[in-house]
Short mmCIF file of C-alpha atoms in Angstrom, two decimals:
data_model
loop_
_atom_site.label_atom_id
_atom_site.label_comp_id
_atom_site.label_asym_id
_atom_site.label_seq_id
_atom_site.Cartn_x
_atom_site.Cartn_y
_atom_site.Cartn_z
CA UNK A 1 0.00 0.00 0.00
CA UNK A 2 2.77 2.42 1.05
CA UNK A 3 4.68 1.59 -2.16
CA UNK A 4 1.63 2.59 -4.24
CA UNK A 5 1.33 5.88 -2.32
CA UNK A 6 5.04 6.64 -2.89
CA UNK A 7 4.71 5.91 -6.62
CA UNK A 8 1.59 8.11 -6.89
CA UNK A 9 3.39 10.95 -5.06
CA UNK A 10 6.44 10.61 -7.36
CA UNK A 11 4.23 10.62 -10.47
CA UNK A 12 2.27 13.67 -9.24
CA UNK A 13 5.49 15.57 -8.41
CA UNK A 14 7.00 14.64 -11.79
CA UNK A 15 3.87 15.80 -13.65
CA UNK A 16 3.77 19.10 -11.71
CA UNK A 17 7.49 19.71 -12.32
CA UNK A 18 7.15 18.77 -16.00
CA UNK A 19 4.22 21.14 -16.52
CA UNK A 20 6.07 23.90 -14.68
CA UNK A 21 9.18 23.46 -16.80
CA UNK A 22 7.13 23.33 -20.00
CA UNK A 23 5.30 26.57 -19.27
CA UNK A 24 8.57 28.21 -18.20
CA UNK A 25 10.23 27.13 -21.50
CA UNK A 26 7.30 28.52 -23.46
CA UNK A 27 7.47 31.78 -21.53
CA UNK A 28 11.25 31.91 -22.00
CA UNK A 29 10.77 31.98 -25.76
CA UNK A 30 8.21 34.79 -25.52
CA UNK A 31 10.35 36.73 -23.02
CA UNK A 32 13.60 36.44 -24.97
CA UNK A 33 11.87 37.43 -28.24
CA UNK A 34 10.26 40.41 -26.46
CA UNK A 35 13.65 41.42 -25.00
CA UNK A 36 15.27 41.14 -28.44
CA UNK A 37 12.58 43.25 -30.14
CA UNK A 38 12.71 45.83 -27.33
CA UNK A 39 16.51 46.04 -27.63
CA UNK A 40 16.12 46.71 -31.38
CA UNK A 41 13.62 49.55 -30.92
CA UNK A 42 14.64 53.07 -32.00
CA UNK A 43 14.55 54.19 -28.33
CA UNK A 44 17.02 51.46 -27.35
CA UNK A 45 19.29 52.27 -30.31
CA UNK A 46 19.27 56.02 -29.69
CA UNK A 47 22.05 56.02 -27.02
CA UNK A 48 24.41 54.03 -29.31
CA UNK A 49 23.79 56.36 -32.27
CA UNK A 50 23.97 59.51 -30.08
CA UNK A 51 27.22 58.32 -28.51
CA UNK A 52 28.86 58.04 -31.93
CA UNK A 53 27.36 61.33 -33.16
CA UNK A 54 28.69 63.20 -30.12
CA UNK A 55 32.14 61.60 -30.63
CA UNK A 56 32.04 62.74 -34.29
CA UNK A 57 31.07 66.26 -33.20
CA UNK A 58 34.04 66.33 -30.82
CA UNK A 59 36.34 65.12 -33.63
CA UNK A 60 34.99 67.83 -35.96
CA UNK A 61 35.52 70.49 -33.26
CA UNK A 62 39.09 69.26 -32.72
CA UNK A 63 39.73 69.39 -36.47
CA UNK A 64 38.24 72.90 -36.69
CA UNK A 65 40.45 74.03 -33.77
CA UNK A 66 43.45 72.55 -35.59
CA UNK A 67 42.54 74.43 -38.78
CA UNK A 68 42.25 77.70 -36.84
CA UNK A 69 45.71 77.31 -35.43
CA UNK A 70 47.21 76.48 -38.83
CA UNK A 71 49.24 79.30 -40.42
CA UNK B 1 37.95 44.69 -16.56
CA UNK B 2 38.01 44.81 -20.37
CA UNK B 3 35.35 46.65 -22.27
CA UNK B 4 33.59 44.42 -24.79
CA UNK B 5 34.23 45.10 -28.46
CA UNK B 6 32.44 44.94 -31.80
CA UNK B 7 34.61 44.56 -34.88
CA UNK B 8 33.68 45.15 -38.51
CA UNK B 9 36.40 43.04 -40.09
CA UNK B 10 36.04 44.30 -43.63
CA UNK B 11 38.04 43.50 -46.75
CA UNK B 12 38.84 47.21 -47.11
CA UNK B 13 38.64 48.68 -43.60
CA UNK B 14 38.46 47.44 -40.04
CA UNK B 15 36.38 49.38 -37.52
CA UNK B 16 36.27 48.70 -33.79
CA UNK B 17 33.47 49.79 -31.45
CA UNK B 18 34.13 49.72 -27.71
CA UNK B 19 31.21 49.25 -25.32
CA UNK B 20 30.31 52.58 -23.71
CA UNK B 21 32.88 54.47 -25.79
CA UNK B 22 31.78 54.26 -29.45
CA UNK B 23 34.04 53.79 -32.50
CA UNK B 24 37.64 53.74 -31.29
CA UNK B 25 39.45 52.56 -34.42
CA UNK B 26 38.88 52.93 -38.17
CA UNK B 27 41.80 51.81 -40.34
CA UNK B 28 42.45 49.99 -43.63
CA UNK B 29 42.67 46.18 -43.26
CA UNK B 30 46.29 46.08 -44.35
CA UNK B 31 49.40 44.68 -42.70
CA UNK B 32 53.02 45.20 -43.78
CA UNK B 33 55.48 42.39 -43.06
CA UNK B 34 59.18 41.79 -43.44
CA UNK B 35 59.23 39.05 -46.06
CA UNK B 36 62.36 37.44 -44.63
CA UNK B 37 61.68 37.48 -40.89
CA UNK B 38 57.87 37.58 -40.95
CA UNK B 39 58.04 40.49 -38.50
CA UNK B 40 55.11 42.94 -38.58
CA UNK B 41 56.32 46.39 -39.69
CA UNK B 42 53.08 48.34 -39.86
CA UNK B 43 49.30 47.95 -39.79
CA UNK B 44 46.33 50.04 -40.85
CA UNK B 45 46.81 53.41 -42.55
CA UNK B 46 50.60 53.26 -42.34
CA UNK B 47 50.66 49.85 -44.06
CA UNK B 48 48.08 50.99 -46.64
CA UNK B 49 50.38 53.80 -47.74
CA UNK B 50 53.02 51.16 -48.50
CA UNK B 51 50.87 49.14 -50.96
CA UNK B 52 52.70 48.87 -54.29
CA UNK B 53 55.56 51.07 -53.03
CA UNK B 54 57.61 48.66 -50.93
CA UNK B 55 61.18 47.44 -51.43
CA UNK B 56 61.65 43.74 -52.10
CA UNK B 57 61.91 42.66 -48.48
CA UNK B 58 58.63 44.27 -47.39
CA UNK B 59 55.20 43.02 -48.37
CA UNK B 60 52.00 45.00 -47.66
CA UNK B 61 48.99 42.70 -47.87
CA UNK B 62 45.25 42.62 -47.25
CA UNK B 63 44.68 39.37 -45.35
CA UNK B 64 41.01 39.32 -46.31
CA UNK B 65 39.73 38.93 -49.84
CA UNK B 66 36.10 38.60 -50.88
CA UNK B 67 35.17 38.95 -47.23
CA UNK B 68 37.05 35.76 -46.42
CA UNK B 69 40.33 35.15 -44.65
CA UNK B 70 42.95 34.29 -47.24
CA UNK B 71 45.77 34.03 -44.73
CA UNK B 72 44.74 32.79 -41.31
CA UNK B 73 48.05 33.47 -39.57
CA UNK B 74 48.35 37.06 -40.83
CA UNK B 75 44.70 37.78 -39.99
CA UNK B 76 45.25 36.52 -36.45
CA UNK B 77 48.28 38.79 -36.07
CA UNK B 78 46.33 41.73 -37.45
CA UNK B 79 43.42 41.13 -35.04
CA UNK B 80 45.88 40.76 -32.13
CA UNK B 81 47.53 44.09 -33.00
CA UNK B 82 44.15 45.78 -33.39
CA UNK B 83 43.03 44.49 -29.99
CA UNK B 84 46.31 45.63 -28.42
CA UNK B 85 45.83 49.10 -29.89
CA UNK B 86 42.42 49.40 -28.23
CA UNK B 87 43.82 48.28 -24.87
CA UNK B 88 43.26 44.51 -24.79
CA UNK B 89 45.99 42.59 -22.98
CA UNK B 90 46.40 39.05 -21.67
CA UNK B 91 44.82 40.21 -18.40
CA UNK B 92 41.83 41.94 -19.96
CA UNK B 93 39.94 39.58 -22.20
CA UNK B 94 36.78 41.14 -23.63
CA UNK B 95 33.77 39.56 -25.30
CA UNK B 96 33.97 40.29 -29.01
CA UNK B 97 31.27 40.43 -31.69
CA UNK B 98 32.61 40.29 -35.26
CA UNK B 99 30.65 41.21 -38.39
CA UNK B 100 31.18 38.83 -41.28
CA UNK B 101 29.59 38.32 -44.71
CA UNK B 102 26.49 36.14 -44.41
CA UNK B 103 27.72 33.79 -47.13
CA UNK B 104 30.90 32.65 -45.37
CA UNK B 105 31.41 28.94 -44.98
CA UNK B 106 31.54 27.02 -41.71
CA UNK B 107 35.33 26.72 -42.09
CA UNK B 108 35.74 30.48 -42.62
CA UNK B 109 33.44 31.14 -39.66
CA UNK B 110 35.59 28.99 -37.40
CA UNK B 111 38.73 30.66 -38.75
CA UNK B 112 37.44 34.11 -37.73
CA UNK B 113 36.32 33.10 -34.22
CA UNK B 114 39.54 31.12 -33.63
CA UNK B 115 41.63 34.09 -34.79
CA UNK B 116 39.78 36.40 -32.37
CA UNK B 117 40.07 33.98 -29.43
CA UNK B 118 43.79 33.42 -30.01
CA UNK B 119 44.23 37.17 -30.34
CA UNK B 120 42.88 37.69 -26.81
CA UNK B 121 39.08 37.59 -26.92
CA UNK B 122 37.36 35.75 -24.05
CA UNK B 123 34.44 34.90 -26.27
CA UNK B 124 33.93 35.59 -29.98
CA UNK B 125 30.58 35.59 -31.74
CA UNK B 126 29.67 36.44 -35.31
CA UNK B 127 26.84 38.51 -36.74
CA UNK B 128 25.82 38.85 -40.39
CA UNK B 129 26.90 42.14 -41.97
CA UNK B 130 23.50 43.04 -43.49
CA UNK B 131 21.80 42.52 -40.12
CA UNK B 132 24.37 44.71 -38.36
CA UNK B 133 24.08 47.28 -41.16
CA UNK B 134 20.29 47.44 -40.77
CA UNK B 135 20.62 48.00 -37.00
CA UNK B 136 23.32 50.65 -37.52
CA UNK B 137 21.41 52.41 -40.30
CA UNK B 138 18.56 52.83 -37.79
CA UNK B 139 15.98 50.92 -39.86
CA UNK B 140 12.81 49.92 -37.96
CA UNK B 141 13.69 46.23 -37.97
CA UNK B 142 11.80 45.68 -34.70
CA UNK B 143 8.52 46.17 -36.60
CA UNK B 144 6.70 43.64 -38.81
CA UNK B 145 7.53 45.60 -41.97
CA UNK B 146 9.90 44.96 -44.85
CA UNK B 147 13.30 46.64 -44.48
CA UNK B 148 15.75 46.16 -47.30
CA UNK B 149 19.43 46.89 -46.95
CA UNK B 150 22.12 46.69 -49.65
CA UNK B 151 25.64 46.50 -48.20
CA UNK B 152 28.38 46.95 -50.82
CA UNK B 153 31.76 46.31 -49.25
CA UNK B 154 35.27 45.85 -50.58
CA UNK B 155 34.89 42.17 -51.38
CA UNK B 156 31.21 41.31 -51.03
CA UNK B 157 27.82 42.79 -51.85
CA UNK B 158 24.90 41.64 -49.76
CA UNK B 159 21.23 42.43 -49.98
CA UNK B 160 18.86 41.41 -47.21
CA UNK B 161 15.20 41.75 -46.38
CA UNK B 162 14.75 42.10 -42.63
CA UNK B 163 11.59 42.07 -40.54
CA UNK B 164 10.98 41.55 -36.81
CA UNK B 165 14.69 41.31 -36.03
CA UNK B 166 15.36 38.47 -38.48
CA UNK B 167 16.56 37.97 -42.05
CA UNK B 168 13.69 37.00 -44.35
CA UNK B 169 15.55 36.91 -47.67
CA UNK B 170 19.21 37.22 -48.47
CA UNK B 171 21.37 37.38 -51.55
CA UNK B 172 25.14 37.75 -51.52
CA UNK B 173 27.78 37.91 -54.23
CA UNK B 174 31.54 37.89 -53.72
CA UNK B 175 31.92 41.07 -55.75
CA UNK B 176 32.65 44.51 -54.31
CA UNK B 177 34.50 47.75 -54.77
CA UNK B 178 37.90 46.00 -55.10
CA UNK B 179 36.53 44.23 -58.17
CA UNK B 180 35.61 47.66 -59.56
CA UNK B 181 39.24 48.78 -59.01
CA UNK B 182 40.54 45.58 -60.65
CA UNK B 183 38.23 46.08 -63.64
CA UNK B 184 39.61 49.63 -64.11
CA UNK B 185 43.20 48.31 -63.84
CA UNK B 186 42.50 45.65 -66.49
CA UNK B 187 40.78 48.11 -68.82
CA UNK B 188 43.63 50.65 -68.71
CA UNK B 189 46.15 47.87 -69.32
CA UNK B 190 44.16 46.40 -72.23
CA UNK B 191 42.95 49.55 -73.96
CA UNK B 192 45.73 52.06 -73.21
CA UNK B 193 48.67 49.72 -72.77
CA UNK B 194 49.75 51.09 -69.40
CA UNK B 195 50.05 49.37 -66.04
CA UNK B 196 48.57 51.14 -63.01
CA UNK B 197 48.53 50.13 -59.36
CA UNK B 198 45.67 49.23 -57.04
CA UNK B 199 45.67 52.66 -55.40
CA UNK B 200 45.67 54.55 -58.71
CA UNK B 201 42.70 52.48 -59.89
CA UNK B 202 40.87 53.39 -56.67
CA UNK B 203 41.67 57.08 -57.20
CA UNK B 204 40.24 56.88 -60.76
CA UNK B 205 37.07 55.27 -59.40
CA UNK B 206 36.65 58.00 -56.78
CA UNK B 207 37.45 60.83 -59.23
CA UNK B 208 35.44 59.90 -62.33
CA UNK B 209 33.86 56.49 -61.68
CA UNK B 210 30.09 56.13 -61.93
CA UNK B 211 27.48 53.44 -62.47
CA UNK B 212 25.13 55.76 -64.38
CA UNK B 213 25.78 59.00 -66.33
CA UNK B 214 26.11 62.01 -63.99
CA UNK B 215 25.91 65.80 -64.40
CA UNK B 216 29.62 66.53 -64.08
CA UNK B 217 31.52 64.28 -66.45
CA UNK B 218 35.22 65.17 -66.33
CA UNK B 219 38.15 63.33 -67.84
CA UNK B 220 41.04 62.19 -65.69
CA UNK B 221 44.76 62.12 -66.37
CA UNK B 222 46.11 58.68 -65.55
CA UNK B 223 49.81 58.06 -65.02
CA UNK B 224 51.30 54.61 -65.24
CA UNK B 225 54.04 52.51 -66.83
CA UNK B 226 53.93 51.94 -70.59
CA UNK B 227 53.84 48.17 -71.14
CA UNK B 228 55.77 48.44 -74.41
CA UNK B 229 58.55 50.85 -73.51
CA UNK B 230 58.59 50.52 -69.72
CA UNK B 231 58.61 54.32 -69.42
CA UNK B 232 56.19 56.46 -67.40
CA UNK B 233 53.21 57.55 -69.54
CA UNK B 234 50.08 59.68 -69.11
CA UNK B 235 46.74 58.95 -70.78
CA UNK B 236 43.31 60.57 -70.60
CA UNK B 237 40.41 58.47 -69.32
CA UNK B 238 36.73 59.41 -69.75
CA UNK B 239 33.86 58.54 -67.41
CA UNK B 240 32.22 56.57 -70.26
CA UNK B 241 35.31 54.38 -70.48
CA UNK B 242 35.24 53.75 -66.72
CA UNK B 243 31.52 52.90 -66.88
CA UNK B 244 32.25 50.44 -69.69
CA UNK B 245 35.17 48.94 -67.73
CA UNK B 246 33.12 48.32 -64.57
CA UNK B 247 29.84 47.34 -66.23
CA UNK B 248 30.16 43.60 -65.49
CA UNK B 249 30.75 44.22 -61.78
CA UNK B 250 27.85 46.70 -61.53
CA UNK B 251 25.52 44.33 -63.41
CA UNK B 252 26.42 41.54 -61.03
CA UNK B 253 25.57 43.71 -57.99
CA UNK B 254 22.29 44.96 -59.50
CA UNK B 255 21.30 41.39 -60.47
CA UNK B 256 21.81 40.20 -56.89
CA UNK B 257 19.56 43.02 -55.62
CA UNK B 258 16.88 41.95 -58.12
CA UNK B 259 17.21 38.30 -57.04
CA UNK B 260 16.77 39.31 -53.40
CA UNK B 261 13.67 41.37 -54.26
CA UNK B 262 12.20 38.37 -56.03
CA UNK B 263 12.76 36.17 -52.95
CA UNK B 264 10.87 38.54 -50.62
CA UNK B 265 7.36 37.53 -49.52
CA UNK B 266 4.66 39.63 -51.27
CA UNK B 267 3.45 41.18 -47.98
CA UNK B 268 6.91 42.68 -47.44
CA UNK B 269 7.52 43.53 -51.11
CA UNK B 270 4.86 46.21 -51.07
CA UNK B 271 6.62 47.91 -48.13
CA UNK B 272 9.73 48.53 -50.27
CA UNK B 273 7.78 50.70 -52.73
CA UNK B 274 6.86 53.03 -49.86
CA UNK B 275 9.93 52.77 -47.63
CA UNK B 276 12.61 52.18 -50.27
CA UNK B 277 15.88 50.26 -49.96
CA UNK B 278 18.90 51.50 -47.98
CA UNK B 279 22.39 51.54 -49.41
CA UNK B 280 25.35 51.16 -47.02
CA UNK B 281 29.05 50.33 -47.35
CA UNK B 282 31.89 52.13 -49.11
CA UNK B 283 30.94 50.66 -52.50
CA UNK B 284 27.55 52.31 -52.21
CA UNK B 285 29.25 55.70 -52.48
CA UNK B 286 30.01 55.10 -56.19
CA UNK B 287 28.29 57.89 -58.09
CA UNK B 288 25.13 56.91 -59.92
CA UNK B 289 24.86 53.51 -58.24
CA UNK B 290 21.74 54.35 -56.24
CA UNK B 291 20.15 55.82 -59.40
CA UNK B 292 21.11 52.74 -61.44
CA UNK B 293 19.60 50.32 -58.88
CA UNK B 294 16.50 52.51 -58.63
CA UNK B 295 16.11 52.59 -62.42
CA UNK B 296 16.45 48.81 -62.80
CA UNK B 297 14.31 47.77 -59.82
CA UNK B 298 11.77 50.62 -59.85
CA UNK B 299 12.13 50.79 -56.07
CA UNK B 300 13.39 53.99 -54.38
CA UNK B 301 16.97 53.74 -53.11
CA UNK B 302 18.13 55.85 -50.15
CA UNK B 303 21.64 56.36 -48.86
CA UNK B 304 22.22 55.66 -45.18
CA UNK B 305 23.38 58.63 -43.06
CA UNK B 306 26.36 56.55 -41.90
CA UNK B 307 27.26 54.38 -44.92
CA UNK B 308 30.79 53.52 -43.75
CA UNK B 309 30.03 53.06 -40.06
CA UNK B 310 26.58 51.41 -40.21
CA UNK B 311 27.89 47.84 -39.82
CA UNK B 312 30.12 48.50 -36.80
CA UNK B 313 27.43 50.70 -35.22
CA UNK B 314 24.95 47.84 -35.52
CA UNK B 315 27.41 45.36 -34.02
CA UNK B 316 28.19 47.95 -31.34
CA UNK B 317 24.52 48.10 -30.44
CA UNK B 318 24.51 44.31 -30.12
CA UNK B 319 27.49 44.45 -27.74
CA UNK B 320 25.70 47.15 -25.69
CA UNK B 321 22.65 44.81 -25.35
CA UNK B 322 24.57 41.53 -25.38
CA UNK B 323 22.18 39.43 -23.29
CA UNK B 324 19.02 40.58 -25.08
CA UNK B 325 20.49 40.26 -28.57
CA UNK B 326 22.70 37.18 -28.31
CA UNK B 327 20.01 35.21 -30.15
CA UNK B 328 21.03 37.14 -33.28
CA UNK B 329 24.51 35.61 -33.46
CA UNK B 330 25.28 33.31 -36.39
CA UNK B 331 24.56 29.76 -35.31
CA UNK B 332 22.38 30.81 -32.37
CA UNK B 333 19.19 30.41 -34.40
CA UNK B 334 20.17 27.14 -36.05
#
């Protein structure tokens, strides 16, 4: 009798764990896709683009300063 | 702690983006070596200036051709020197994302990642150039709309349709702006009987080269070595002659764009008519090329605001959002 109870408990735990893992895997796919799309949005890309634009502006200013000092 | 890096390892130029800093290096992909000892003498711009002008014991080479590594050992040394120049040492090993042509083989792919790891990278991942270009050109690839990008590099030309962060259709040919230079070199040799160098051919392309007739058509004086007499000689070259010389290369690029358009699903095809296609890469700067593609495809062609930096900017964005975007690496989806 006790053996049957143990087996039933093991099966129930396994089923619960399996279902939990399955739903987590499904959610993982949705979450990672969402994260990827969010990271590709114009708002997310703005800091990268702005960073390079500001570096270019600094370079241009440096070059202009250099030209001013040229004879 | 090393800052992670994104590298656009191009046939013509190599650009490096450092996380949190932006583009920290932009140099020609050239290395000069002592032929006898194998010692590296110069890299980047300095080595580029040596092309075709070196004494016998020095050789200035481009270790990448057609977007592929032609000399693994030299490429590895070049990557190691590049990483050293941006502050990577044996104690600071950054994660590296490298942009490569989408058509590279499994062997070439492994060669690039191995070269980066041996050169000091803790982890090296690859991303397709058109995908990086689309991110860097600020196209709305996060939306379910058709975005088309044409990336014309030194050794490869790639056209991709991108929607929802993934490549829908792709067409690549191992033809680029170096093939345009080679076509000019061959034409001048064949028709005018003079030999010119790689750099002179590039200067001709920049000065009077075009894919379609333009408003200002000027002739160019070309100096080279007479093949018959061996003496220096000057000839005049017209833009029509250059167009004729490079026609095969241009046709090949335009045909690949048309093939890519024909592969796109109809729902996305209609988006191109409204949104147009985006041209990036140094080869895209050839005068009249956008007009020629537009004329042959009947789809508007727009030039990216950052044609030369789009690819490394895109890869830089991936390195800034490494965890969220690591699913975009080559091999991650397969």
